[in-house]
XYZ file of C-alpha atoms in Angstrom:
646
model
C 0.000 0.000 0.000
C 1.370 3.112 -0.987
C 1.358 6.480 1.065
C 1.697 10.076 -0.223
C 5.339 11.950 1.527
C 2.589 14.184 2.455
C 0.287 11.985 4.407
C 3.520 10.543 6.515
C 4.497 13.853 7.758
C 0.946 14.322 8.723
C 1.136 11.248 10.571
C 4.088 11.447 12.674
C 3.454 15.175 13.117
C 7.046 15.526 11.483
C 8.609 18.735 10.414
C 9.363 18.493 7.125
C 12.494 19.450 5.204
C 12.569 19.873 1.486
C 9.399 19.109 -1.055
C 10.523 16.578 -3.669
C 7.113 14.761 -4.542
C 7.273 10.732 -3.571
C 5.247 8.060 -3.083
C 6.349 5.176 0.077
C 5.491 1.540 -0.523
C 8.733 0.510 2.093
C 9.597 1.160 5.381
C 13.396 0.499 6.451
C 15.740 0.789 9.386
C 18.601 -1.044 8.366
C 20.381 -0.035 5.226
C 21.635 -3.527 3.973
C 18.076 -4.468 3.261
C 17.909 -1.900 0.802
C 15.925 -2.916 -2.560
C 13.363 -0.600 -3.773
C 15.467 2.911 -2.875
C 12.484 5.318 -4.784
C 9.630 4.328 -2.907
C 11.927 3.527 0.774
C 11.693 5.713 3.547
C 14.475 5.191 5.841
C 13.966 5.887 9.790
C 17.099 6.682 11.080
C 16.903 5.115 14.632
C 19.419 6.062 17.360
C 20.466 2.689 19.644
C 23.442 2.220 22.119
C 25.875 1.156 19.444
C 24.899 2.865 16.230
C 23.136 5.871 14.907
C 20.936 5.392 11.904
C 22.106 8.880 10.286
C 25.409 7.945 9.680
C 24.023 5.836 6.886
C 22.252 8.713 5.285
C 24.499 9.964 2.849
C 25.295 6.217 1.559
C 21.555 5.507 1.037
C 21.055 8.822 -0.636
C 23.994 7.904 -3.442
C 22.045 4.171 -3.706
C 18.829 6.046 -4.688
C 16.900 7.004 -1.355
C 15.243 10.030 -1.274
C 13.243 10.245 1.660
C 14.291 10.162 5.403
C 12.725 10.543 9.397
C 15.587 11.966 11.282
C 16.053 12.821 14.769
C 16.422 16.397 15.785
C 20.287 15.432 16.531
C 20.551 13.033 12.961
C 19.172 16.540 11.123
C 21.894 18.858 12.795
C 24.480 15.933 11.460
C 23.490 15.992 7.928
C 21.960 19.152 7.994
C 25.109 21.338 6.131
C 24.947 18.417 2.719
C 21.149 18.072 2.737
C 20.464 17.859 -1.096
C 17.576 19.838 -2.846
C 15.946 16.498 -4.117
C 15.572 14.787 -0.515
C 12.891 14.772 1.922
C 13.624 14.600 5.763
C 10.951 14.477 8.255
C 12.412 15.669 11.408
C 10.730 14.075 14.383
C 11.960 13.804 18.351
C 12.260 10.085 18.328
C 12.128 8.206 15.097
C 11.468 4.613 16.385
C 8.417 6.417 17.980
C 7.496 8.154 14.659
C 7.761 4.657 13.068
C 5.722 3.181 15.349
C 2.485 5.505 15.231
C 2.728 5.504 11.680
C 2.258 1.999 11.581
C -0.324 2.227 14.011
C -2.345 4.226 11.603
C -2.128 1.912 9.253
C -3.065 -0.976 11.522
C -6.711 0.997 12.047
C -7.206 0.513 8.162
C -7.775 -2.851 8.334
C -11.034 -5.011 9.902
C -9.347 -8.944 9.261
C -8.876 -11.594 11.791
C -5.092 -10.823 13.561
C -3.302 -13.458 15.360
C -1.205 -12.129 17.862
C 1.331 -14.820 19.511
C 3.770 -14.235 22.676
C 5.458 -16.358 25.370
C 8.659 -17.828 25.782
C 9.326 -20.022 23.573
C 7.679 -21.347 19.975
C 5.852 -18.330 18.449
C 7.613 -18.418 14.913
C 6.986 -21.807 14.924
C 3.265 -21.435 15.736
C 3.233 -18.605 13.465
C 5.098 -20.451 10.761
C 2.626 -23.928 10.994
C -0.316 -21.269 11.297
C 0.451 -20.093 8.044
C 0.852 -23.450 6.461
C -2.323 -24.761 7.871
C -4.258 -21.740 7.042
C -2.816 -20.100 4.301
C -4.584 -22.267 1.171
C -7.792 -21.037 1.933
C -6.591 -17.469 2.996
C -4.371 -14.147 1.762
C -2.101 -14.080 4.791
C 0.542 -11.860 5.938
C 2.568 -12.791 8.895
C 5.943 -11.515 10.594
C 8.891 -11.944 8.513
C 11.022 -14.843 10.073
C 11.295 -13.489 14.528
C 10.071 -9.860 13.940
C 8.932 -9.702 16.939
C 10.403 -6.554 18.507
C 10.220 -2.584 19.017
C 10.896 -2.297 15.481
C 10.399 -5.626 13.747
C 6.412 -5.499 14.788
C 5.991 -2.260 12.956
C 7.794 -3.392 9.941
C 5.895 -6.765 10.017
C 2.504 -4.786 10.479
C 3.569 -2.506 7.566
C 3.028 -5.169 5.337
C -0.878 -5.485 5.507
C -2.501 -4.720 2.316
C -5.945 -4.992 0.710
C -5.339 -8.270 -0.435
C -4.670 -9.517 3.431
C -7.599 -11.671 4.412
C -5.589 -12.714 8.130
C -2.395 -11.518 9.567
C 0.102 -13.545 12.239
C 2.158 -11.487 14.284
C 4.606 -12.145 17.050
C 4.885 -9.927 19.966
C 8.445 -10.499 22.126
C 9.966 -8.546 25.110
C 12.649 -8.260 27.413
C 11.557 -5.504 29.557
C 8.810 -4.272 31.622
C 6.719 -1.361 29.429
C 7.228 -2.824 26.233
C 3.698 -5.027 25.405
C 1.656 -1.933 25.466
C 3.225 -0.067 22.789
C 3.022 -3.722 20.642
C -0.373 -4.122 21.418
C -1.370 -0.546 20.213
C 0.499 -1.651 16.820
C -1.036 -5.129 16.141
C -4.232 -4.908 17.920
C -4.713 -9.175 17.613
C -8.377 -10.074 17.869
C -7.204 -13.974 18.467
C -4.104 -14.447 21.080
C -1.849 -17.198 21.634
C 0.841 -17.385 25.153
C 2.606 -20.593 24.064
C 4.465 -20.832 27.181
C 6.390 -18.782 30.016
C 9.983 -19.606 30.907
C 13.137 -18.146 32.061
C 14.503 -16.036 28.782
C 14.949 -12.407 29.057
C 14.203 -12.974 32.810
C 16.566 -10.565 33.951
C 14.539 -7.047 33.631
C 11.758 -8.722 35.190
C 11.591 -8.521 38.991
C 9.131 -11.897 38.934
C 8.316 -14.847 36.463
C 4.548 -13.506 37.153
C 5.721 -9.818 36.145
C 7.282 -10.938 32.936
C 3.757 -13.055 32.224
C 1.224 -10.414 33.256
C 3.255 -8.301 30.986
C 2.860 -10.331 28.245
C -0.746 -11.133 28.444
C -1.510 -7.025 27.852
C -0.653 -7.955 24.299
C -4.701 -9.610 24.911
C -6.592 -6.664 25.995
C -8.835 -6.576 23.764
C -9.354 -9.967 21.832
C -12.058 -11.735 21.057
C -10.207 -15.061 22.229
C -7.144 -16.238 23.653
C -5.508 -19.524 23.285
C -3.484 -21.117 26.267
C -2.284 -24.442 28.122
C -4.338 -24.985 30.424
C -3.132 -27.512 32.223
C -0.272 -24.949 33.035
C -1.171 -24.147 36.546
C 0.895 -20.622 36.778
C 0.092 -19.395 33.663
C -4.003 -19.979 34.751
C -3.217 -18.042 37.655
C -2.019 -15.484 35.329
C -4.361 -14.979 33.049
C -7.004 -14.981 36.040
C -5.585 -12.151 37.121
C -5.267 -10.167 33.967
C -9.088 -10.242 34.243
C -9.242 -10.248 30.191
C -12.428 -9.629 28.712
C -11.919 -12.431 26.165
C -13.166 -15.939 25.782
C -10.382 -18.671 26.784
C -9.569 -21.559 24.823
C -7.668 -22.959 27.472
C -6.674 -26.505 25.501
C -5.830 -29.290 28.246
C -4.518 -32.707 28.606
C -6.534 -33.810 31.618
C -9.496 -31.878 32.410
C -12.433 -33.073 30.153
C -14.534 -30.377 30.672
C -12.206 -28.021 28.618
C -13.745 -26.872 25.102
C -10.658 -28.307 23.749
C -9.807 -31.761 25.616
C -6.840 -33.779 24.308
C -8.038 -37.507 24.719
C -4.592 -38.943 24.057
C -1.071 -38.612 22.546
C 0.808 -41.130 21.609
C 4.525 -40.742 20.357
C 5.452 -43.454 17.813
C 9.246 -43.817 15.981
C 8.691 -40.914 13.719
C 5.582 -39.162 14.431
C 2.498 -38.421 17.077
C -0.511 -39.430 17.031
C -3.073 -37.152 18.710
C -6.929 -37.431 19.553
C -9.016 -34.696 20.451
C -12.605 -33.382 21.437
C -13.261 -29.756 20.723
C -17.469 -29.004 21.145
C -18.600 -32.670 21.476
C -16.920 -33.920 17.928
C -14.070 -36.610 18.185
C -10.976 -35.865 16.065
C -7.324 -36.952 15.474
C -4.417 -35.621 13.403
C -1.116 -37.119 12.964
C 1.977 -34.562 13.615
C 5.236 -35.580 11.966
C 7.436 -34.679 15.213
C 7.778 -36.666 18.706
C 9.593 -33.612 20.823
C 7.326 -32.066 23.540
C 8.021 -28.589 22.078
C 6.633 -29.979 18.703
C 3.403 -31.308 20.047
C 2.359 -28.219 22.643
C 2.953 -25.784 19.700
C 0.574 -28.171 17.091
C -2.284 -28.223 19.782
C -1.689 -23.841 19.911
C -1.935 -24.264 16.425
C -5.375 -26.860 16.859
C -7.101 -24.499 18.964
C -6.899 -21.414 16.609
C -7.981 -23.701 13.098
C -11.190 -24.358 15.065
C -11.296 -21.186 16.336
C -10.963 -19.979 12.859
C -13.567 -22.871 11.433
C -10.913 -24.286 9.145
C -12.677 -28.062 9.255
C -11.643 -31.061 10.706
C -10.394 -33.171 7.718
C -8.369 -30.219 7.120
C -6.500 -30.213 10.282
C -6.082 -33.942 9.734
C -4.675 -33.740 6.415
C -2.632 -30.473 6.591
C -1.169 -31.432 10.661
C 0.241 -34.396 8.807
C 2.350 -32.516 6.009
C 3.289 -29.561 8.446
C 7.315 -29.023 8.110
C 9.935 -27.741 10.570
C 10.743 -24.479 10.814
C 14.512 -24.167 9.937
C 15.050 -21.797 12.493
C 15.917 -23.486 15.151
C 17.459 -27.528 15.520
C 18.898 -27.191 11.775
C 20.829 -30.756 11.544
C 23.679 -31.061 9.505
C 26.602 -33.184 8.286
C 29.793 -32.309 10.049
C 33.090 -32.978 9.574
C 34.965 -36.354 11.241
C 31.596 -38.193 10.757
C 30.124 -35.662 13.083
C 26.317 -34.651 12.803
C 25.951 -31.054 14.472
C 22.280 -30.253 15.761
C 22.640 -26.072 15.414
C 20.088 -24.375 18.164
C 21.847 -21.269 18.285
C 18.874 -18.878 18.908
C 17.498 -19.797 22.242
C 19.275 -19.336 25.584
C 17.162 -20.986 28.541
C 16.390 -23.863 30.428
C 13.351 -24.470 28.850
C 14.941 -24.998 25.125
C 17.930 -26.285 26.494
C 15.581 -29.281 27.751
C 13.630 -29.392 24.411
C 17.138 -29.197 22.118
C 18.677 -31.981 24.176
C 15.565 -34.022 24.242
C 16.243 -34.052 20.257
C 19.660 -34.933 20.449
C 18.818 -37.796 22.215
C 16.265 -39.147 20.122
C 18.232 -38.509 17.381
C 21.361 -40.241 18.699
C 19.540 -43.738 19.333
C 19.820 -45.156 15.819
C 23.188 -43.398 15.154
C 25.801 -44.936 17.829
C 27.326 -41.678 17.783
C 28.807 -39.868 20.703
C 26.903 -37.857 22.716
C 28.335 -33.723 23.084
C 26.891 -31.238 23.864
C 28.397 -27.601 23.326
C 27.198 -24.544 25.607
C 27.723 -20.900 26.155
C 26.950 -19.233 29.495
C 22.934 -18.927 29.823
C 22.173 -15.163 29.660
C 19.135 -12.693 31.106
C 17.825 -15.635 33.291
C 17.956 -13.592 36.345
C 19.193 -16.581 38.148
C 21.825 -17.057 40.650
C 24.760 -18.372 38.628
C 24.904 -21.581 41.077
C 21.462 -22.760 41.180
C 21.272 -22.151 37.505
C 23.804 -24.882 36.363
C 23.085 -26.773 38.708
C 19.698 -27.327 37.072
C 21.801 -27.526 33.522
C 24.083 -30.344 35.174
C 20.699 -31.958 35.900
C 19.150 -31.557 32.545
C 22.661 -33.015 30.789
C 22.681 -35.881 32.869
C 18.485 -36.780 32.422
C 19.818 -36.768 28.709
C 22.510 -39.068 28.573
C 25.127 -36.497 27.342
C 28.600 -37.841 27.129
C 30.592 -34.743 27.143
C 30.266 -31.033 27.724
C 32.019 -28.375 25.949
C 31.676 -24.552 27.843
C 32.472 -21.526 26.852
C 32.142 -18.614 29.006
C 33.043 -17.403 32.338
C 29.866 -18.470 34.043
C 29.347 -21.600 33.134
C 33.520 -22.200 33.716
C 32.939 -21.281 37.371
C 30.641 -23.543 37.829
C 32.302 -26.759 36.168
C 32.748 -28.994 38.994
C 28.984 -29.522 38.785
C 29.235 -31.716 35.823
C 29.951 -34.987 36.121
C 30.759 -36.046 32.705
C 33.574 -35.890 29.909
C 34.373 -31.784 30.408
C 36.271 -29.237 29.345
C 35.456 -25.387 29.347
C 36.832 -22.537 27.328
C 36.547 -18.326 27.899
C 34.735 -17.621 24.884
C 34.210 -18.938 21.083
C 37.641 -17.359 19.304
C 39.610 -19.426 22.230
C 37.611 -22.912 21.650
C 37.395 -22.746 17.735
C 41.327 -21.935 17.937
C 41.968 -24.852 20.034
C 39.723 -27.105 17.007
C 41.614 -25.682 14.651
C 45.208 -26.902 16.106
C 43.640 -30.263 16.983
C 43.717 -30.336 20.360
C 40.512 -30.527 20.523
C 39.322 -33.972 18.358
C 35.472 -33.830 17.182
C 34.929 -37.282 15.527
C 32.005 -39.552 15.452
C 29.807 -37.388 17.896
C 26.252 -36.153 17.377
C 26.852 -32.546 18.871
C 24.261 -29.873 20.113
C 25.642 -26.581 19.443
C 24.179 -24.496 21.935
C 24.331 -20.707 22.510
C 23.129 -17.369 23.091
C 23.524 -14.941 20.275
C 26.742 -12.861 21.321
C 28.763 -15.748 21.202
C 28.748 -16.065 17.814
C 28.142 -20.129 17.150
C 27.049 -19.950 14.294
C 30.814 -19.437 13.023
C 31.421 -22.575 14.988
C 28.786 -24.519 13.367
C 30.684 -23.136 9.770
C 34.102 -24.179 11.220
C 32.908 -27.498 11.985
C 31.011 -28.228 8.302
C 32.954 -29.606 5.315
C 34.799 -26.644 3.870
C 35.399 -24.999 0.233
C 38.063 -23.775 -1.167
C 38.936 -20.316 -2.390
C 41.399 -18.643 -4.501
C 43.429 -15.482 -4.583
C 45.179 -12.899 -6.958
C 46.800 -10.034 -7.197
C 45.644 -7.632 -9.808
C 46.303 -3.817 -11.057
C 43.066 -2.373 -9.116
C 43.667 0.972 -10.895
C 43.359 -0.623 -14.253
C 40.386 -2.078 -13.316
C 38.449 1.491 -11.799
C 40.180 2.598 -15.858
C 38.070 0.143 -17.022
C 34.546 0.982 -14.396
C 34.882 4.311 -15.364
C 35.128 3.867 -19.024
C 32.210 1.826 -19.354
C 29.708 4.431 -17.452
C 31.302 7.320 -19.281
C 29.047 5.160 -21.939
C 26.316 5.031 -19.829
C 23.399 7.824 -19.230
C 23.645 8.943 -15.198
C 20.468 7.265 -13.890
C 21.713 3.673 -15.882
C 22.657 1.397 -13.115
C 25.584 -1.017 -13.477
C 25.776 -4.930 -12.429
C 29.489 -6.308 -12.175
C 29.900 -10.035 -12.436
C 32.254 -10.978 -9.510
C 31.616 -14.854 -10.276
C 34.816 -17.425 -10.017
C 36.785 -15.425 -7.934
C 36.073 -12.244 -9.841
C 37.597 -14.650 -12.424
C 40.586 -15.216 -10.825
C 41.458 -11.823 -9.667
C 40.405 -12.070 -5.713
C 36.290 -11.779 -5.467
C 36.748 -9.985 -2.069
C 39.542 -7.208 -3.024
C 37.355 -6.847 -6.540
C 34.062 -6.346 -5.167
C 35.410 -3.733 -1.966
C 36.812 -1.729 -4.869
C 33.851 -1.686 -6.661
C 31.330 -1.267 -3.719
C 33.678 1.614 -3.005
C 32.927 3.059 -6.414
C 29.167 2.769 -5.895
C 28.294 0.519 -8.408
C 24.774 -0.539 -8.014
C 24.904 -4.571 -7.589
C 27.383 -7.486 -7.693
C 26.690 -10.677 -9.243
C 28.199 -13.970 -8.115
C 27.705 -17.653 -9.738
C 26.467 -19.583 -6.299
C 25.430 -18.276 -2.701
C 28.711 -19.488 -1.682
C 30.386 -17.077 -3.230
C 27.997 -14.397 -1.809
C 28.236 -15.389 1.532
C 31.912 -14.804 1.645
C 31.738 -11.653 0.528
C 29.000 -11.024 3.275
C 31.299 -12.787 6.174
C 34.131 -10.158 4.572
C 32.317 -7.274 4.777
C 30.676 -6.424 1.739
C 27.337 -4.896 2.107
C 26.594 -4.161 -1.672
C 23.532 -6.145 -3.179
C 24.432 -9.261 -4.402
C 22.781 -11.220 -7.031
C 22.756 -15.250 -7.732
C 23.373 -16.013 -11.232
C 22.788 -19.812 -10.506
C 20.849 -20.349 -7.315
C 21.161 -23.928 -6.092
C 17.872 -25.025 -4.277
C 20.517 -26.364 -1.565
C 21.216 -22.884 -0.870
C 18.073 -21.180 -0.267
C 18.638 -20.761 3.081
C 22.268 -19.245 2.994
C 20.666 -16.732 0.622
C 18.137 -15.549 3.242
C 21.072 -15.496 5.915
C 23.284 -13.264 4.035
C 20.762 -11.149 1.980
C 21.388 -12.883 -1.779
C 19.229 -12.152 -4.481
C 18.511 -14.729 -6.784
C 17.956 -14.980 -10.187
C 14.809 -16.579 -11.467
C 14.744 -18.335 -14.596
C 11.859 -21.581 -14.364
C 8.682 -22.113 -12.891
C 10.069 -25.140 -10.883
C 12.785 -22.588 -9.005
C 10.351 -20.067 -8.362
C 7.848 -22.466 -6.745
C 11.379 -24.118 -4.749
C 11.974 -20.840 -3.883
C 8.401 -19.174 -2.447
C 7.991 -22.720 -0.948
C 11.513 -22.396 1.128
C 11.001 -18.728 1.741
C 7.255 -19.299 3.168
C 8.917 -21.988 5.307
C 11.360 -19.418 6.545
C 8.326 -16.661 7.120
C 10.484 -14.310 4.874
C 8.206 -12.364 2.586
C 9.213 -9.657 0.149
C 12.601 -11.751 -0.699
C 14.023 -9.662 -4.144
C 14.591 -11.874 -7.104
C 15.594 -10.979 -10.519
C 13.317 -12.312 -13.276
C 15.291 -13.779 -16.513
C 13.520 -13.839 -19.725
C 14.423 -15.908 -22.673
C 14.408 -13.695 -25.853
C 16.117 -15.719 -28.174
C 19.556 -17.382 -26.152
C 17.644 -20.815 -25.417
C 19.489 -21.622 -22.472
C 17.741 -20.293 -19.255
C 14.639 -18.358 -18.735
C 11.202 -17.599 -19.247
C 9.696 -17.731 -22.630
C 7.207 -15.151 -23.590
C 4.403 -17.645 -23.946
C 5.244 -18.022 -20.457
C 4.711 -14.471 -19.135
C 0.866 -14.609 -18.199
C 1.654 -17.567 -15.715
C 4.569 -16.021 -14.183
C 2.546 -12.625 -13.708
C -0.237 -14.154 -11.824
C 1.981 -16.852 -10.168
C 3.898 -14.150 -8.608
C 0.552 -12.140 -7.601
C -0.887 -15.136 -5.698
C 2.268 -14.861 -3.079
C 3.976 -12.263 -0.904
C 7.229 -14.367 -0.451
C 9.352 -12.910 -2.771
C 8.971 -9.961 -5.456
C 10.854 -8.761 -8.766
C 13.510 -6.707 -8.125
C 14.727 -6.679 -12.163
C 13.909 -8.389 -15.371
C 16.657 -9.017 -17.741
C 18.042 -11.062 -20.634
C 20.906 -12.277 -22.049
C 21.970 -11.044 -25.474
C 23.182 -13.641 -27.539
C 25.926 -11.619 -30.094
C 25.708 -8.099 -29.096
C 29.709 -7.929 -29.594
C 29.461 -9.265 -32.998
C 27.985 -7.082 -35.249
C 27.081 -10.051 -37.702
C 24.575 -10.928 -35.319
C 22.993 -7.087 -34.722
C 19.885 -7.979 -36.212
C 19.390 -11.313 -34.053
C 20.290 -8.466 -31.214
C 17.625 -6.269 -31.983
C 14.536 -8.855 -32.370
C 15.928 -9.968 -28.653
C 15.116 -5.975 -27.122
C 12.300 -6.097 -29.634
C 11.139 -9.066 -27.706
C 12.251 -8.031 -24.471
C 10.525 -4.879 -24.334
C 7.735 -6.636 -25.700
């Protein structure tokens, strides 16, 4: 939906600076997500480590035009402003983003699910959508938007098309809910469960869960465990207005009553009552976590009226949410389990749970590797005391610590040990072999600062890169000459494929990020995540995106190219899986090269397949000239833009 510069500064009550007409479709805070720079208005948001008007100037030379600035971020770029910019100058610009999206919220009279607690709600979310989303236009919250600014950003994205929208709601500090209520105003709420994480601003566990359920004020229904004694209590308390489907396990009387569950080798079988009907459904996952977050899921289909068969045949084909318990193939016949997202007792138990089960038909080692336990409010002690406990319920051979916290408290494990300061020092001591990782099944376990996802790299198969040293200078010659050829608002794609073929892809593309040119383009996502891990924040596109590497192209911000039906559906599939939406991909049309593409009989099918989804959207369309250097072939050439254009 698309919003006049005008009707924004009206909004916010911004003071506005400079009167270049524009239209905003996007909202963005951070300036590597960049993608649509004409219709983008950036919101330059002040935090402890950064300030979002130091970015300014860069966005303005990659095409943005239109900015909220703090009365502090105007004074800093106040001396360059250029004639052609807008800049809405506001007192607080998360605020200003905020209450716009607010605004738009009121536009809009669907069903909203709003889901907090603990753990789970981007999985809920996630198998929500993939229940509910054949019968239904819905917009949800890009992958864990769940914060002061990702629930604005996620709201942003309802449009007139949006028949239901699934939001997350997550905080760490007292104050916080209200302002995410105002935003996503849920009619339908879900608490999937209260545990220890982001504990420490809270003075109680009942705080932190009172707090949350103000994200229910004023919905027509809310969706809980109710066999959960405390979190009852809670929403007793909260004297909410709504009606309760409080789902439970052993209290008949419930609306929702769960007869019986039954784990088998690969799957759970679970029978239900909901308003006097018998049901069952088969879920494809045996982990506690798995089941509680299916019957969330249960109560809000009926809720919603989506019918029984339904629910029977869609629980069945639900997937897992890559998120969190990715497995893969290590090195040393290793298989790493990577949970690096959550940091609490309560996912600890659920990720080592999995490790177990998974471990039984392997005869692999049991590790498990942990960082210190953060925000839990917990006395150091009596927390790891209740980890040592947990490790040893789970059969876990061996742990692997890093961080002072969980060091200090080593001689409470009695297993295999050894415990390191932080990540550098451990994956240092891998990498000289003192530290031998074979035939283990190892839980990589962390909190976000220590950084294990670079451990889970070290410890996959590697690839192999190569380096040269070339004439940079000569190569800028050769930029410059080319968009000397070029008209001033022509953007410019260099290929940086193979190495920059052979000549060092990293020292290449710096340069040429450095000389603002508008995209790089790479052969794999490989190749794109290196640059990304070396520092190169330029768009990137994927000449040849392997369906493999979906995943490492939503990590690192890769575009893809799009040249078949069968990729594009891979792709929207993976991406919906992910609860990415808006992913930029660059369209390839066949015009006359035969070798990838789509053909022009193939246009009305691509337009409406990419209509009928909100996963990804064009960011280009191109083609690939057969003999434009040969002038033999010039008229060949011109049928190809005849056709293209066409």
């Amino acid at each position: 939906m698309s919003y006049s510069i005008e009707s924004i500064t009206e909004s916010i009550g911004a003071r506005r600076v400079g009167n270049a007409p524009a239209t905003i479709d996007w909202l963005l805070t951070d300036s590597r997500s960049l993608n649509f720079p004409e219709e983008t208005l950036f919101f330059a948001l002040t935090t402890k480590r950064n300030d979002g008007a130091r970015y300014i100037a860069d966005l303005y030379t990659r095409g943005v035009r239109n900015f909220v600035v703090g009365e502090e971020g105007f004074e800093y770029i106040k001396k360059e402003q250029p004639a052609d910019a807008n800049f809405l100058v506001v007192s607080n610009p998360l605020k200003a983003l905020q209450r716009l999206v607010e605004l738009h919220r009121t536009r809009f009279q669907i069903p909203v699910v709003g889901i907090t607690g603990s753990n789970g709600k981007t999985i809920v979310k996630e198998w929500l959508h993939q229940l509910l989303s054949p019968e239904r236009a819905i917009v949800r919250s890009p992958r864990s938007y769940n914060s002061q600014i990702g629930v604005p950003l996620s709201v942003w994205q309802m449009n007139e098309q949006s028949e239901l929208a699934i939001f997350e709601a997550g905080i760490s500090e007292p104050g916080e809910m209200r302002t995410l209520q105002n935003i996503i105003k849920p009619t339908i709420g879900i608490l999937t469960n209260i545990g220890g994480a982001h504990q420490e601003n809270f003075f109680s566990l009942q705080e932190k869960c009172m707090e949350k359920l103000l994200l229910f004020k004023n919905c027509d229904v809310v969706i809980y465990n109710g066999d959960d004694e405390f979190i009852s209590n809670c929403v007793a308390k909260s004297m909410l207005s709504a009606r309760e489907i409080a789902w439970s396990r052993k209290d008949m009387e419930r609306p929702l009553y769960i007869n019986k569950v039954e784990k088998q080798e690969n799957c759970t079988v679970i029978s239900y009552r909901y308003l006097e009907m018998d049901n069952s459904f088969t879920l494809p996952f045996i982990d506690d976590a798995a089941i509680e977050n299916s019957l969330n899921c249960l109560a809000a289909c009926l809720y919603l009226m989506l019918p029984a068969e339904l629910i029977t045949e869609r629980m069945a084909k639900l997937e897992p949410v890559a998120m969190r318990l990715e497995v893969k193939e290590g090195k040393n016949n290793c298989l790493l389990i990577n949970d690096s997202y959550n940091s609490d007792l309560g996912s600890l138990d659920i990720a080592l749970d999995f490790l177990y089960r998974r471990s039984l038909s392997k005869g692999l080692k049991r590790t498990l590797i942990l960082s210190d336990i953060l925000e839990t409010g917990q006395n150091t002690s009596t927390l790891y005391r209740q980890v040592a406990q947990l490790v040893g319920s789970r059969g876990i051979e061996r742990i692997i610590g890093v961080g002072s916290e969980i060091s200090s408290c080593a001689t409470r494990f009695n297993i295999e040990k050894v415990f390191y300061p932080d990540t550098a020092t451990l994956m240092s001591v891998i990498a000289q072999g003192e530290l031998p990782l074979e035939n283990e099944i190892i839980l990589i376990k962390g909190a976000r600062k220590f950084g294990f996802d670079a451990l889970t790299e070290m410890l996959e198969k590697k690839v192999h890169e190569t380096i040269l040293e070339v004439n940079l200078g000569a190569m800028i010659a050769n930029l410059n000459y080319y968009r000397s050829k070029l008209k001033p608002e022509t953007k410019m794609v260099c290929m940086v494929k193979a190495s920059a073929y052979g000549a060092g892809s990293y020292e290449i593309a710096k340069t040429l990020q450095e000389h603002r040119v508008d995209y790089l383009a790479v052969a794999v996502a490989d190749e794109g995540s290196e640059l990304r891990k070396a520092g190169i924040t330029a768009n990137i596109i994927i000449m040849n995106p392997e369906m493999t590497a979906f995943k490492t192209m939503f990590d690192h911000k890769l575009e893809p190219e799009v040249y078949s039906f069968h990729l594009l559906d891979a792709l929207i599939k993976e991406a919906e899986k992910e609860g990415i939406t808006n992913f930029p991909v660059h369209i390839k049309l066949d015009t006359g090269m035969h070798r990838l593409g789509f053909a022009p009989s193939d246009i009305p099918r691509l337009i409406e397949r990419l209509k009928g989804q909100d996963a990804v959207i064009a960011r280009s369309v191109f083609s690939h000239l057969v003999g434009s250097d040969s002038p033999q072939f010039d008229a060949f050439t011109r049928r190809q833009i005849e056709t293209f254009e066409s």
